[in-house]
mmCIF file of C-alpha atoms in Angstrom:
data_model
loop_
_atom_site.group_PDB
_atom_site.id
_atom_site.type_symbol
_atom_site.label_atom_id
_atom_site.label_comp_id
_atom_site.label_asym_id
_atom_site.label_seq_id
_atom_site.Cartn_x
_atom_site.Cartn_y
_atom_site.Cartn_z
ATOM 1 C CA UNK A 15 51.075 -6.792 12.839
ATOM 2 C CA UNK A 16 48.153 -8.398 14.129
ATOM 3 C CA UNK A 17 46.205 -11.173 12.710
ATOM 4 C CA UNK A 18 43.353 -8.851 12.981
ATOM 5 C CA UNK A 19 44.727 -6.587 10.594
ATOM 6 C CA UNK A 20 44.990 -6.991 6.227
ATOM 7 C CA UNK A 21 47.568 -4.676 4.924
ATOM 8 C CA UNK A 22 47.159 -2.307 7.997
ATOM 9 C CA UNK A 23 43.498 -2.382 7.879
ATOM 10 C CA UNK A 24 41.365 -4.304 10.744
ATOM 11 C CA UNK A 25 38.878 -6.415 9.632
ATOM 12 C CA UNK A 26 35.206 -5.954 10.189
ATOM 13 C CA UNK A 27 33.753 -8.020 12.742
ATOM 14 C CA UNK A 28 31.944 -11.289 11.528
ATOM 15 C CA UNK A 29 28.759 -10.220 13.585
ATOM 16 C CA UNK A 30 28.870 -6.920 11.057
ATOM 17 C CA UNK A 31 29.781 -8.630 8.139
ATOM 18 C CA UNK A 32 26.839 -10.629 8.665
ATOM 19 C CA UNK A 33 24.392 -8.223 9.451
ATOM 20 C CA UNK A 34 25.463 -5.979 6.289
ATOM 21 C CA UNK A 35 25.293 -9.017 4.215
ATOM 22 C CA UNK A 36 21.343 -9.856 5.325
ATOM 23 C CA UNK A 37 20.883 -6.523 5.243
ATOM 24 C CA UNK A 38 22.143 -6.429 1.578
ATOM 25 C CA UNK A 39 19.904 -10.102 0.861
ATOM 26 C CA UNK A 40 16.552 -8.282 2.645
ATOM 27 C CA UNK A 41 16.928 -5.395 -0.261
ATOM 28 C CA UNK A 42 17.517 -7.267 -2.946
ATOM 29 C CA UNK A 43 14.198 -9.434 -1.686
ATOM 30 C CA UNK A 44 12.341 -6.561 -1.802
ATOM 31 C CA UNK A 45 13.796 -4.895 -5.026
ATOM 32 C CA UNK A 46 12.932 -8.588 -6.566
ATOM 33 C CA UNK A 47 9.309 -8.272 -5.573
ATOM 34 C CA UNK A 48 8.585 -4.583 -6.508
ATOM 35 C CA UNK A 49 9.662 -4.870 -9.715
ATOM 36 C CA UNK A 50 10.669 -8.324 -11.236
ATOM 37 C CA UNK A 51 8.130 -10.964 -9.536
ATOM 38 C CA UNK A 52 5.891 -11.449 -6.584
ATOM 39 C CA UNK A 53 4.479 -15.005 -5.567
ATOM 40 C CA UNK A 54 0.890 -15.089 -4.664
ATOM 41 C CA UNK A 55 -1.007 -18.430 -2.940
ATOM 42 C CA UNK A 56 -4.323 -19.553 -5.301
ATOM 43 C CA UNK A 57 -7.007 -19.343 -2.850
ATOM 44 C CA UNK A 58 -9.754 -21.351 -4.798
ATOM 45 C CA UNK A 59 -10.696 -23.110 -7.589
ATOM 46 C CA UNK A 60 -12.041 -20.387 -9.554
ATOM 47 C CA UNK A 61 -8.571 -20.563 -11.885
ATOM 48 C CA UNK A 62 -9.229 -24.574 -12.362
ATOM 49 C CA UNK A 63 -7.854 -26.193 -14.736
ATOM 50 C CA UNK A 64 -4.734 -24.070 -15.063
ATOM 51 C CA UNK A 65 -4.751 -22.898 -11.801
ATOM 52 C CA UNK A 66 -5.245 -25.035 -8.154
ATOM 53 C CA UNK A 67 -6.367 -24.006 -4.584
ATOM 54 C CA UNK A 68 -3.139 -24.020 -3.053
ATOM 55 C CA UNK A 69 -0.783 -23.277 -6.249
ATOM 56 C CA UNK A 70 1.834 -20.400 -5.594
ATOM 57 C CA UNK A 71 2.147 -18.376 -8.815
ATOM 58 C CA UNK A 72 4.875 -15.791 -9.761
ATOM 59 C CA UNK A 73 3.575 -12.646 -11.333
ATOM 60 C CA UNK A 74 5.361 -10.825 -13.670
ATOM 61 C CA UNK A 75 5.802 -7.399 -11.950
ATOM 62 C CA UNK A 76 7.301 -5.895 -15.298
ATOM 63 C CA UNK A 77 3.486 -6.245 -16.593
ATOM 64 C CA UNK A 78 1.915 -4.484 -13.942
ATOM 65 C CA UNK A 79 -0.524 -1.859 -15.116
ATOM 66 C CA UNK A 80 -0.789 -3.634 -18.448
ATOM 67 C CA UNK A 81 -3.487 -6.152 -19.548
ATOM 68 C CA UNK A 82 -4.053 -8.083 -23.315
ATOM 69 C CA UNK A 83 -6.949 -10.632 -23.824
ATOM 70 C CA UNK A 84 -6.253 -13.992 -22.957
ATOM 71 C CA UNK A 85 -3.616 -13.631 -20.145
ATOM 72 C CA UNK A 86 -4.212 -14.311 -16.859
ATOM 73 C CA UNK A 87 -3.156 -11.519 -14.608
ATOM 74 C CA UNK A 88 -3.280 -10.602 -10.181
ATOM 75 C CA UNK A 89 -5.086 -7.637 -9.512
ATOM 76 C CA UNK A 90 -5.791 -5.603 -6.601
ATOM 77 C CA UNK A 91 -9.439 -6.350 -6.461
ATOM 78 C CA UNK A 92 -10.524 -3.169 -3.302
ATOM 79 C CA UNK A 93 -13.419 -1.359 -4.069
ATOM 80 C CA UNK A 94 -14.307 -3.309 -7.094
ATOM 81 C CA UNK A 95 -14.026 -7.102 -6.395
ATOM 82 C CA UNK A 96 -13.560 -6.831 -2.688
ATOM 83 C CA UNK A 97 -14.775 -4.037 -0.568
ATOM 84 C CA UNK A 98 -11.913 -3.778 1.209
ATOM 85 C CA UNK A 99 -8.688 -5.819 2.093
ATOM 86 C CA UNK A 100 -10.164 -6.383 5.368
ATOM 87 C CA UNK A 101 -11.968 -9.737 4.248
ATOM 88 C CA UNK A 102 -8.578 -11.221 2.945
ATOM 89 C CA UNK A 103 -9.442 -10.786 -1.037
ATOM 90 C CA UNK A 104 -7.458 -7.693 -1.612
ATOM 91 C CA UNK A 105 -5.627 -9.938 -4.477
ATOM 92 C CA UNK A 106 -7.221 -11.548 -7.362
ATOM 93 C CA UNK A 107 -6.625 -13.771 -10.265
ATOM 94 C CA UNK A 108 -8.342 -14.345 -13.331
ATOM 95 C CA UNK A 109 -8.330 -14.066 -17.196
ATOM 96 C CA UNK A 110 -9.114 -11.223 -19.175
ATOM 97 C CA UNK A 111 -11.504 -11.350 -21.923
ATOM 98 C CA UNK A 112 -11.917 -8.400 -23.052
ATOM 99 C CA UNK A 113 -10.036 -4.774 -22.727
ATOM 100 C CA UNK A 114 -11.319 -1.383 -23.393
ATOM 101 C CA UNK A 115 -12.718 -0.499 -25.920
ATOM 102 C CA UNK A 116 -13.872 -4.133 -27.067
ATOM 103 C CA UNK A 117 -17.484 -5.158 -26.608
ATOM 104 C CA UNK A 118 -18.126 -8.059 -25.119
ATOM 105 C CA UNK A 119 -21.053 -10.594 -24.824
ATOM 106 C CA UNK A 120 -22.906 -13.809 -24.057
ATOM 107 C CA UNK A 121 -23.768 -15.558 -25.245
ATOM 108 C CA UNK A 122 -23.899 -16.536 -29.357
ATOM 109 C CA UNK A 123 -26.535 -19.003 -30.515
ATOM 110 C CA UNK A 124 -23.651 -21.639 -30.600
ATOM 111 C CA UNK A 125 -23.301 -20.598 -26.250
ATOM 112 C CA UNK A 126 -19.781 -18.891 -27.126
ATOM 113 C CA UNK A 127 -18.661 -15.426 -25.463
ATOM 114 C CA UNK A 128 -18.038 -13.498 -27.887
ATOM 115 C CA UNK A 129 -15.780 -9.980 -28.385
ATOM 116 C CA UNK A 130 -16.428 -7.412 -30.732
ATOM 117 C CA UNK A 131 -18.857 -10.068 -32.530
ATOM 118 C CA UNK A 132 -16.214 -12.812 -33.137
ATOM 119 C CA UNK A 133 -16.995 -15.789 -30.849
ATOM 120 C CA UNK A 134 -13.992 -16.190 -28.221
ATOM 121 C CA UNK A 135 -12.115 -19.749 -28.327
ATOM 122 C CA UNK A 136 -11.597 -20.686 -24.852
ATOM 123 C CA UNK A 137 -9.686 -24.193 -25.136
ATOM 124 C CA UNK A 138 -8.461 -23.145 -21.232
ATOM 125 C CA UNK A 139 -11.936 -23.971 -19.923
ATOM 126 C CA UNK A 140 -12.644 -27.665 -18.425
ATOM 127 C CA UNK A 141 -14.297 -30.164 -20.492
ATOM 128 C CA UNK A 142 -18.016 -29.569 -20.506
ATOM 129 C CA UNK A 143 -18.228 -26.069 -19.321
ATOM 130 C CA UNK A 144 -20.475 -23.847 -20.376
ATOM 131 C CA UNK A 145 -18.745 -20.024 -21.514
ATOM 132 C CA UNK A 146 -21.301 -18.400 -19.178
ATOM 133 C CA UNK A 147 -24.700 -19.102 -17.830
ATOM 134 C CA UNK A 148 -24.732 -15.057 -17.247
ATOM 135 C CA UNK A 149 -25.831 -13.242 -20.226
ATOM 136 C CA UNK A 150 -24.415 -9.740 -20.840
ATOM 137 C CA UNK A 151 -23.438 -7.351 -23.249
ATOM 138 C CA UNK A 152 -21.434 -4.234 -22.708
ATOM 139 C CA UNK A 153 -18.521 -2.452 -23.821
ATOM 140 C CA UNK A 154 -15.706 -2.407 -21.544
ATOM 141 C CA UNK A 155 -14.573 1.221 -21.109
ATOM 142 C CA UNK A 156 -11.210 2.711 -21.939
ATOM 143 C CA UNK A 157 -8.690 1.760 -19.175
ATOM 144 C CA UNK A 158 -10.765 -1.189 -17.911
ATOM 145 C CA UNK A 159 -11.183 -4.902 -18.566
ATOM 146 C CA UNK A 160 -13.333 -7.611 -18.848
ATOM 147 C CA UNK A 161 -12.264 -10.899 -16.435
ATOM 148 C CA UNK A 162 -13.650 -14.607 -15.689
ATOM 149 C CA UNK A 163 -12.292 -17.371 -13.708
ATOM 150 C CA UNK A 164 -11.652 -20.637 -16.051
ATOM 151 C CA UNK A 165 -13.760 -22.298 -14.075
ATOM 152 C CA UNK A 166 -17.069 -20.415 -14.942
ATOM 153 C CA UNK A 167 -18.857 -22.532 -12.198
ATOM 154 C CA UNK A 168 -16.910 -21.693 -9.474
ATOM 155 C CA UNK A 169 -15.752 -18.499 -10.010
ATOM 156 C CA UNK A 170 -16.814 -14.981 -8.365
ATOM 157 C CA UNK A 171 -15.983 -12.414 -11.660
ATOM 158 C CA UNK A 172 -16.795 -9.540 -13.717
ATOM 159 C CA UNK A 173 -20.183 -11.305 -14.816
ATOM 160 C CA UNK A 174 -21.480 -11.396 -11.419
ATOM 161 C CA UNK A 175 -20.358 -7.352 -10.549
ATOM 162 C CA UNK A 176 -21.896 -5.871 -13.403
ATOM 163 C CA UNK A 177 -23.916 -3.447 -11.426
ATOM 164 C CA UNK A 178 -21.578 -2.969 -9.113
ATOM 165 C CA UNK A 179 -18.778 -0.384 -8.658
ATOM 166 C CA UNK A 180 -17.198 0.005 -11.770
ATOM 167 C CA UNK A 181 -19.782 -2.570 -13.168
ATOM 168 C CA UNK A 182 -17.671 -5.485 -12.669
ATOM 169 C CA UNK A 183 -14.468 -3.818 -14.770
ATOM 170 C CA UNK A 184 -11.604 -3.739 -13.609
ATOM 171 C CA UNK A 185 -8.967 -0.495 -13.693
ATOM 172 C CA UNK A 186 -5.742 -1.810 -15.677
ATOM 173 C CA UNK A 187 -3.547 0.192 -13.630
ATOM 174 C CA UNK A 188 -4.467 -2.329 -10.699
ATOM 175 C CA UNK A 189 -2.580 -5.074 -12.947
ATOM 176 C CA UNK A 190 -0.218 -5.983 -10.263
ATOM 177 C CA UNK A 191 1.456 -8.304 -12.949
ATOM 178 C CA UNK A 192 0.478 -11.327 -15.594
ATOM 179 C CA UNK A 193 0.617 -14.859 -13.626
ATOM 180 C CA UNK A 194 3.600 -16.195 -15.275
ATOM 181 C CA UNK A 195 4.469 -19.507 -14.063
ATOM 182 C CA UNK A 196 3.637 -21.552 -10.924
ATOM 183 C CA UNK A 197 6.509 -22.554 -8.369
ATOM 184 C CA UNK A 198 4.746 -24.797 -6.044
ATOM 185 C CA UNK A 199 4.168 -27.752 -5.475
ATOM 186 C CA UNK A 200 7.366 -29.001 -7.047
ATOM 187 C CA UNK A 201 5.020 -31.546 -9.030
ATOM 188 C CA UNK A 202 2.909 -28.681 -10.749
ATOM 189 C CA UNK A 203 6.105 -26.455 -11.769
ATOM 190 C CA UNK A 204 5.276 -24.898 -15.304
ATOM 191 C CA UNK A 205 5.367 -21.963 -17.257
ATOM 192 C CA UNK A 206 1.858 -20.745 -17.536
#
């Protein structure tokens, strides 16, 4: 006997063990992404406070095609935030205000956003900000929802698309998941 051979069997070549086993790692990277989690790279500060230009995020892929008030959530943006994925922006994140259904509006003598008449407490926005300088009202249709950027100053959302495609609402089916923590840098690890 050989000591190539385990109980009359040859063993597999270590070049083919380790090509099966990244083989095997490469799935289970993708399997991860489809439908647990998928990081995505904050491009500006339109998320600021709770979110900063350069942040990598982990969305919740078991949320995708699902949106509540209040969370923030990635969204494929084409067609109705971004014309196409040709200028880089095919993937957006913001908070939704409103789903559909709800009507939503700005602003309340007191300057708060308000949803189906109750005035919206936003303690997520950064000292001094003003809810909107925009004023709307609408109701956001079935399916759809209402999103801003925390940082109302800086931030490119459904208040400034209202009469465009889809009037500045976006599909929930193009939920790609809720933003559920942030991974890097080290220093700014934290459930969000």
């Amino acid at each position: 006997m050989s000591c190539d051979s385990v109980n009359g069997r040859r063993r597999p070549h270590p070049v083919v063990v380790a090509a099966v086993c990244v083989v095997l790692l490469l799935l289970g990277a993708l399997l991860v992404r489809h439908y647990v989690a998928q990081p995505f790279r904050v491009p500006s500060a339109s998320m600021a406070p709770a979110l900063r230009p350069g942040d990598v995020l982990l969305a919740d892929r078991s949320t995708r095609g699902t949106a509540e008030r209040g969370e923030i959530v990635v969204f494929d943006g084409r067609g109705y935030f971004a014309p196409s994925a040709a200028d880089g922006n095919r993937f957006w994140v913001k908070r939704v205000i409103a789903v559909g259904g709800e009507r939503v509006e700005c602003c309340a003598p007191d300057g708060a956003i308000t949803v189906d008449g109750a005035p919206l407490e936003e303690p997520y926005l950064p000292e001094g900000t003003a809810p909107s300088e925009i004023e709307f009202s609408l109701r956001v249709p079935e399916g759809r929802m209402f999103v801003l950027g925390d940082n109302r100053t800086d931030s490119t959302d459904s208040r400034h698309l209202l009469g465009a495609p889809g009037g500045g609402m976006i599909p929930v089916d193009r939920v790609v998941g809720e933003a559920d923590r942030i991974v890097w840098p080290l220093s700014r690890r934290s459930a969000l």
